[in-house]
GROMACS .gro file of N, CA, C and O in nm:
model
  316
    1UNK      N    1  -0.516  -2.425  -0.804
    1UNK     CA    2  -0.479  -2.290  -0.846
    1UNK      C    3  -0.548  -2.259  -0.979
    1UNK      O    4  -0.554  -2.359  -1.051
    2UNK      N    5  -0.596  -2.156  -1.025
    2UNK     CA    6  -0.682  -2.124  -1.078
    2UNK      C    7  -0.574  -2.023  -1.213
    2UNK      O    8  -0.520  -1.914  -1.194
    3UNK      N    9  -0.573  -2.064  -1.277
    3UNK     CA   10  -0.436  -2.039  -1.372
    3UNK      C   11  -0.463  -1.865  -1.452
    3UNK      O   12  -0.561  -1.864  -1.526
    4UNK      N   13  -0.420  -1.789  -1.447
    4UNK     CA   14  -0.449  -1.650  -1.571
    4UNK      C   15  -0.455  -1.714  -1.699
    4UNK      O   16  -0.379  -1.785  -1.765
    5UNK      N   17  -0.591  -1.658  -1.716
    5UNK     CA   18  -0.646  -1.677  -1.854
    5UNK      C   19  -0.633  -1.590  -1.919
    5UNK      O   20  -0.638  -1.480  -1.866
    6UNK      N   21  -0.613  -1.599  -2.043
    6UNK     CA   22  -0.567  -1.483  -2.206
    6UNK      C   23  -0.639  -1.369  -2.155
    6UNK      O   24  -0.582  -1.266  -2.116
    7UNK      N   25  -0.807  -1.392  -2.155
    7UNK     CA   26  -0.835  -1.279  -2.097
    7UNK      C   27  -0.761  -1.176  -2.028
    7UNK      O   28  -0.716  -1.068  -2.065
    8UNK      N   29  -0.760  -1.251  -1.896
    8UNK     CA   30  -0.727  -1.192  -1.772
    8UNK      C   31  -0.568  -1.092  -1.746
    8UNK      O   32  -0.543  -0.993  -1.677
    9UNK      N   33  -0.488  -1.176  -1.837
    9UNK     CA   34  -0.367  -1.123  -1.887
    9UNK      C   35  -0.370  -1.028  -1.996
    9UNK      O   36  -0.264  -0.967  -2.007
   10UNK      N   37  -0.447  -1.000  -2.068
   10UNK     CA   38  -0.476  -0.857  -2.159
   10UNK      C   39  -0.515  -0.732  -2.119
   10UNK      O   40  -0.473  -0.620  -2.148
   11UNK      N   41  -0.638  -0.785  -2.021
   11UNK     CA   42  -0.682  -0.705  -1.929
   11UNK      C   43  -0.604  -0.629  -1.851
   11UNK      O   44  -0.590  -0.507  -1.850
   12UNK      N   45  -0.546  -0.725  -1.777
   12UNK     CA   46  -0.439  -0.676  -1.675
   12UNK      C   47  -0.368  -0.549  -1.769
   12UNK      O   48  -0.409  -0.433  -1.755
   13UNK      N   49  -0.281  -0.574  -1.847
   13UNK     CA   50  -0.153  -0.515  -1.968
   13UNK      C   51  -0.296  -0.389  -1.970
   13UNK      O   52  -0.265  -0.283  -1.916
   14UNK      N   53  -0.379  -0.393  -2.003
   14UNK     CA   54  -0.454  -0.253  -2.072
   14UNK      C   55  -0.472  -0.187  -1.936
   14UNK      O   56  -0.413  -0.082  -1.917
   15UNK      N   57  -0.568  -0.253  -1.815
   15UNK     CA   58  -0.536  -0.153  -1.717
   15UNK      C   59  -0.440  -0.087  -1.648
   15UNK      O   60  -0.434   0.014  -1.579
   16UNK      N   61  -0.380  -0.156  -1.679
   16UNK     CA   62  -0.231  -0.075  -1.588
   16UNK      C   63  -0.115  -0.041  -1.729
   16UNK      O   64   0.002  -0.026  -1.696
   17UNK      N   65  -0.150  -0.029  -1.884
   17UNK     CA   66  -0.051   0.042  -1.963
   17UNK      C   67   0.057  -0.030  -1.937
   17UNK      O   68   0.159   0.026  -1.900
   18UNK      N   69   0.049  -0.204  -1.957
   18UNK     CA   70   0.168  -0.247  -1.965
   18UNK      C   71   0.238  -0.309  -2.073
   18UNK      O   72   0.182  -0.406  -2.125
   19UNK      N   73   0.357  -0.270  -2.119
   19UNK     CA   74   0.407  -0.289  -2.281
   19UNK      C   75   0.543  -0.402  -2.247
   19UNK      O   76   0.601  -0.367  -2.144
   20UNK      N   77   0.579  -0.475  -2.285
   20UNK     CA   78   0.698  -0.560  -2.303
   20UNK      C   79   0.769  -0.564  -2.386
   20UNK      O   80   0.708  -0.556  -2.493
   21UNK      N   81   0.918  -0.576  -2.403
   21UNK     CA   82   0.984  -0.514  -2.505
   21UNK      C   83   0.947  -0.688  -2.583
   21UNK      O   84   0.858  -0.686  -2.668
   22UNK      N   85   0.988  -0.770  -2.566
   22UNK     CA   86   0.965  -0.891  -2.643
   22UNK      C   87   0.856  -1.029  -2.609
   22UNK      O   88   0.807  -1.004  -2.499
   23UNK      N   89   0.820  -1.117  -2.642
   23UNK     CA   90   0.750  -1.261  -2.582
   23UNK      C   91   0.832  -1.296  -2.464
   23UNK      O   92   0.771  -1.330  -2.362
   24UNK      N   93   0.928  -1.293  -2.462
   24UNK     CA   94   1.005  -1.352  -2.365
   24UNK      C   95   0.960  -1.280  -2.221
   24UNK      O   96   0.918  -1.327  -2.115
   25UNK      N   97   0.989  -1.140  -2.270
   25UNK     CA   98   0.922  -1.078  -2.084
   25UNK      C   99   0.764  -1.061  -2.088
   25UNK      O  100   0.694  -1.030  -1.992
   26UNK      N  101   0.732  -1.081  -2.184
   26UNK     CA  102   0.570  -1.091  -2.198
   26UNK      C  103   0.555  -1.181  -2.076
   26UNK      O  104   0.516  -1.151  -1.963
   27UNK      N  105   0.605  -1.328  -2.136
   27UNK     CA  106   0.587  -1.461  -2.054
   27UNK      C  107   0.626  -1.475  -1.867
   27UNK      O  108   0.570  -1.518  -1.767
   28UNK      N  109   0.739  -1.417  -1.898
   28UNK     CA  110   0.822  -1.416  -1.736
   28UNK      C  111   0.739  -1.307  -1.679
   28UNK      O  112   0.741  -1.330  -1.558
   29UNK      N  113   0.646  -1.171  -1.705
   29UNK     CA  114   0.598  -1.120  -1.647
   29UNK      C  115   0.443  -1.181  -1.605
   29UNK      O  116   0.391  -1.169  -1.494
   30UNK      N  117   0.397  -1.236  -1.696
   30UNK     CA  118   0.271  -1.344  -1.686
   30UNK      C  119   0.279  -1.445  -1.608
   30UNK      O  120   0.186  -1.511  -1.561
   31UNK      N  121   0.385  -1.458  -1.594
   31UNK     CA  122   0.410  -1.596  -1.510
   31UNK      C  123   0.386  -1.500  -1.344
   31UNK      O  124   0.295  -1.495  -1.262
   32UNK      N  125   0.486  -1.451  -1.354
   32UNK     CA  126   0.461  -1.363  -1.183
   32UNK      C  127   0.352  -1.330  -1.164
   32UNK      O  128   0.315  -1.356  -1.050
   33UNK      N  129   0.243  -1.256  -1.258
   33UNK     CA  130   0.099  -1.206  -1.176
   33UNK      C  131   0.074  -1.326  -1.194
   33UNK      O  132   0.033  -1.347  -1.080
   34UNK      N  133   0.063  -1.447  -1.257
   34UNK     CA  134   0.002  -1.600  -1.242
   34UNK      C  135   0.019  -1.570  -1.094
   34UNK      O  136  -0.063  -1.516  -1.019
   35UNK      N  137   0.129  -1.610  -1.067
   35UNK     CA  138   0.148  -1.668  -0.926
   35UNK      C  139   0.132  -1.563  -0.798
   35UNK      O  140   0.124  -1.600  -0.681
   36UNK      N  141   0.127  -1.424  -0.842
   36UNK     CA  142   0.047  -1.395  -0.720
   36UNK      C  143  -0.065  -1.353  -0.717
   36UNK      O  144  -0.109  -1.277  -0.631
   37UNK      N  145  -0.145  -1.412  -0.840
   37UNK     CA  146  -0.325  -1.377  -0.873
   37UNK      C  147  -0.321  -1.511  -0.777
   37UNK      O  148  -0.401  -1.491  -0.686
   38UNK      N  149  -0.262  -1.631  -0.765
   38UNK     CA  150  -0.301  -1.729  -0.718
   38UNK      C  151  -0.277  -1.700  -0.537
   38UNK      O  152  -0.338  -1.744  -0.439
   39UNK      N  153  -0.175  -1.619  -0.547
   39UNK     CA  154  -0.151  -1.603  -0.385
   39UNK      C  155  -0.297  -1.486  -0.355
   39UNK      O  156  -0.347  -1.495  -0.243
   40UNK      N  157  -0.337  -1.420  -0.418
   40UNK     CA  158  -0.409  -1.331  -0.397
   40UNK      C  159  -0.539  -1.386  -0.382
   40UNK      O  160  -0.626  -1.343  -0.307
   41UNK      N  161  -0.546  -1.475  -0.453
   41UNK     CA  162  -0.720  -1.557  -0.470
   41UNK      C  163  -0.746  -1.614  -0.370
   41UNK      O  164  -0.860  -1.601  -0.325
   42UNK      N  165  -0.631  -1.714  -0.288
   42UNK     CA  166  -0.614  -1.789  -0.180
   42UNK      C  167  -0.664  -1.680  -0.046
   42UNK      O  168  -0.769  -1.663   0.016
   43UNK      N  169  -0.554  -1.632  -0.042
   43UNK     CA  170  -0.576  -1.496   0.061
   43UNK      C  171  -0.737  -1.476   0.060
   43UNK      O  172  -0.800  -1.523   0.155
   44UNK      N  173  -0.816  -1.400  -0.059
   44UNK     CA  174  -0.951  -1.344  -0.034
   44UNK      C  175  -1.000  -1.422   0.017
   44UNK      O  176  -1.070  -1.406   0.117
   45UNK      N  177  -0.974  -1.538  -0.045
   45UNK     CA  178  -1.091  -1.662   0.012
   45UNK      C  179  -1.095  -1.668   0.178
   45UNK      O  180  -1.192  -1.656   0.253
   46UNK      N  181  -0.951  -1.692   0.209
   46UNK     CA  182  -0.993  -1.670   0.353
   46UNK      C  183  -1.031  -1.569   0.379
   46UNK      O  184  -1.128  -1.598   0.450
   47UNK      N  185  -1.026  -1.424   0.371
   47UNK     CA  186  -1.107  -1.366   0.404
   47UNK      C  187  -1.262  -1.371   0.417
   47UNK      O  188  -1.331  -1.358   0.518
   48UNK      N  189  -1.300  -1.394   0.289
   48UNK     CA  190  -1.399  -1.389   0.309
   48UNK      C  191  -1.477  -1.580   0.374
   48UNK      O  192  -1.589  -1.625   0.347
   49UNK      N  193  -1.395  -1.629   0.437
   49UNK     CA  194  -1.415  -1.709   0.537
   49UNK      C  195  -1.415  -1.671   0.698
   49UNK      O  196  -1.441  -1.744   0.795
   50UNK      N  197  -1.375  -1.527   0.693
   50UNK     CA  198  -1.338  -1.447   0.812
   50UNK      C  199  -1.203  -1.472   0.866
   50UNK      O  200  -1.185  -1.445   0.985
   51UNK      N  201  -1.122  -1.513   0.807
   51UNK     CA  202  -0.988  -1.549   0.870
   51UNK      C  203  -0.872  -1.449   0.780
   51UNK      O  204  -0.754  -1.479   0.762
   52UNK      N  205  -0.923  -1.356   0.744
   52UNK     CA  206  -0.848  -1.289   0.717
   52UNK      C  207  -0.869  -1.112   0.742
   52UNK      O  208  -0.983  -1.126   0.698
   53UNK      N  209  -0.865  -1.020   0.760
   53UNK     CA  210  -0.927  -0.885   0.772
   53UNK      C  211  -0.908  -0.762   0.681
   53UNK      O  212  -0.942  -0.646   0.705
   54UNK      N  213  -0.824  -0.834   0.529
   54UNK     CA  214  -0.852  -0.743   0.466
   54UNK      C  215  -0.847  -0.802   0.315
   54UNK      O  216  -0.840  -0.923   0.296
   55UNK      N  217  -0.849  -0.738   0.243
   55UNK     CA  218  -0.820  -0.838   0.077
   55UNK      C  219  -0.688  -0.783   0.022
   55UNK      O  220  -0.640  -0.678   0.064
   56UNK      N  221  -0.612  -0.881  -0.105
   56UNK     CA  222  -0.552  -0.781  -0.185
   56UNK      C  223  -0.617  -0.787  -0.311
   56UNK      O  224  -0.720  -0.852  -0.333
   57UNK      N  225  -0.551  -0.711  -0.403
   57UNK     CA  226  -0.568  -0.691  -0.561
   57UNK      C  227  -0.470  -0.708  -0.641
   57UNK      O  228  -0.350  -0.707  -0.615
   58UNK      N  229  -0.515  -0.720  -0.722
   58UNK     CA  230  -0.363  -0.697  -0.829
   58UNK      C  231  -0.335  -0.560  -0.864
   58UNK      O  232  -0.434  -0.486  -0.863
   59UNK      N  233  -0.227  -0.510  -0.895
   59UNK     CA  234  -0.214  -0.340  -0.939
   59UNK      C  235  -0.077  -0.368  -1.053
   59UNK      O  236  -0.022  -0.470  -1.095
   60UNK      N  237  -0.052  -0.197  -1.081
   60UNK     CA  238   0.121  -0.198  -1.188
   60UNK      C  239   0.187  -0.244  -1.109
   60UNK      O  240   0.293  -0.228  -1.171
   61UNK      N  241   0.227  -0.305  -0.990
   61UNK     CA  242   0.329  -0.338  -0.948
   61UNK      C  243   0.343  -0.488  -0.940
   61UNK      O  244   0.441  -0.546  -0.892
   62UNK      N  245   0.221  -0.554  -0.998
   62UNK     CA  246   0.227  -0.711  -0.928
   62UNK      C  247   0.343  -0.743  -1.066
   62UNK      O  248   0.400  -0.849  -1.040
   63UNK      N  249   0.382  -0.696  -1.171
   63UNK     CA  250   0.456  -0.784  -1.240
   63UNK      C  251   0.630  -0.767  -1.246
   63UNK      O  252   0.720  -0.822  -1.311
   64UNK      N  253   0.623  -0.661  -1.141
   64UNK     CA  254   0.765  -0.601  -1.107
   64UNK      C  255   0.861  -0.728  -0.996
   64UNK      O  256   0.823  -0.766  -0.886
   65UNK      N  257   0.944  -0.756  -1.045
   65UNK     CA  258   1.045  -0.865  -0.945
   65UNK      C  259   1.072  -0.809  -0.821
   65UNK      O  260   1.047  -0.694  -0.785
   66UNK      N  261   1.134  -0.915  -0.748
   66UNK     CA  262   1.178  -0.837  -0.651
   66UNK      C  263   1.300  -0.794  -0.647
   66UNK      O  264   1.334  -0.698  -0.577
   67UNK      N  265   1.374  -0.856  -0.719
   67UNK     CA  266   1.552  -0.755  -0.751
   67UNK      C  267   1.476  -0.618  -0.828
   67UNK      O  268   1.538  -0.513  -0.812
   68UNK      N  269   1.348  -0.610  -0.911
   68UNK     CA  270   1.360  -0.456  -0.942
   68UNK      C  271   1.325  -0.399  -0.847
   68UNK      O  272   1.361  -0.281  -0.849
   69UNK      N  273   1.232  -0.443  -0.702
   69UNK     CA  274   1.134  -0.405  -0.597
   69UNK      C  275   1.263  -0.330  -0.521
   69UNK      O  276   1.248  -0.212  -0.488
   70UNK      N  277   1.388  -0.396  -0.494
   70UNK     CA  278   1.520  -0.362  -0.435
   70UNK      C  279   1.634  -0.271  -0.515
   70UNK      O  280   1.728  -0.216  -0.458
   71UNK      N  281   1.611  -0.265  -0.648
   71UNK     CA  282   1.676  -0.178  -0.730
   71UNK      C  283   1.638  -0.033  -0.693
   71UNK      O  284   1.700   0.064  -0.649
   72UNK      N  285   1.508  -0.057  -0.731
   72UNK     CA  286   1.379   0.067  -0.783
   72UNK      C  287   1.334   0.151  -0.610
   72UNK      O  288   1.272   0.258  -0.614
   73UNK      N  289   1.361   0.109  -0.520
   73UNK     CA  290   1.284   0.157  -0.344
   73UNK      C  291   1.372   0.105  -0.256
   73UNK      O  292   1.343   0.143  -0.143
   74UNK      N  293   1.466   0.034  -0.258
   74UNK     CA  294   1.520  -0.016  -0.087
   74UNK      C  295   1.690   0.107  -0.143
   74UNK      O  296   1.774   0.100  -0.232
   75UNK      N  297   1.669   0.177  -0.060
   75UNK     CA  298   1.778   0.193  -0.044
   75UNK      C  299   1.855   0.217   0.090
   75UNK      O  300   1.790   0.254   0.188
   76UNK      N  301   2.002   0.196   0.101
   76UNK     CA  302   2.073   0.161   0.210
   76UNK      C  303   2.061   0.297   0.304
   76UNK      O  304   2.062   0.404   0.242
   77UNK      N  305   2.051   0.301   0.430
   77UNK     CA  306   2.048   0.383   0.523
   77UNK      C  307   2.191   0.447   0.553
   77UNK      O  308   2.289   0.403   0.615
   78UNK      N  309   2.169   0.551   0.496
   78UNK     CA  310   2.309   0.629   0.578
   78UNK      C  311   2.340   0.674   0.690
   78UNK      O  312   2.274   0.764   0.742
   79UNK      N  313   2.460   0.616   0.757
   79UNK     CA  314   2.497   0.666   0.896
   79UNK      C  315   2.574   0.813   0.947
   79UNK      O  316   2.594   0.834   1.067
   0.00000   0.00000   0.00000
């Protein structure tokens, strides 16, 4: 796995206008695009081994959890 580098994590924060209120969610949000820059890298590769048919990217949403993913968009269906 190919780890986010300082770079890559600044970068990220400037393209997508992302601010953290302290180090602490700095870190816990760095940690999540870590781990799905790594799911994402894996993925292309197969693609571009042909075993896959499309790519992803990273965007503003890769550092969002998934309890906010379920806060923020799932909501319950009314009968």
């Amino acid at each position: 796995m190919n780890p986010l580098t300082d770079e890559e994590w600044e970068a990220y924060k400037l393209q997508f206008k992302k601010f953290y209120v302290d180090s602490a969610e700095d870190a816990m949000r760095r940690q999540l695009v870590a781990e799905r820059k790594a799911f994402i890298d894996e993925h292309n590769r197969r693609y571009e081994a042909g075993l896959e048919t499309f790519t992803y990217g990273l965007n503003s949403y890769t550092d969002v959890t998934e309890e906010e993913k379920r806060r923020r968009w799932y909501r319950p269906m009314v009968e």
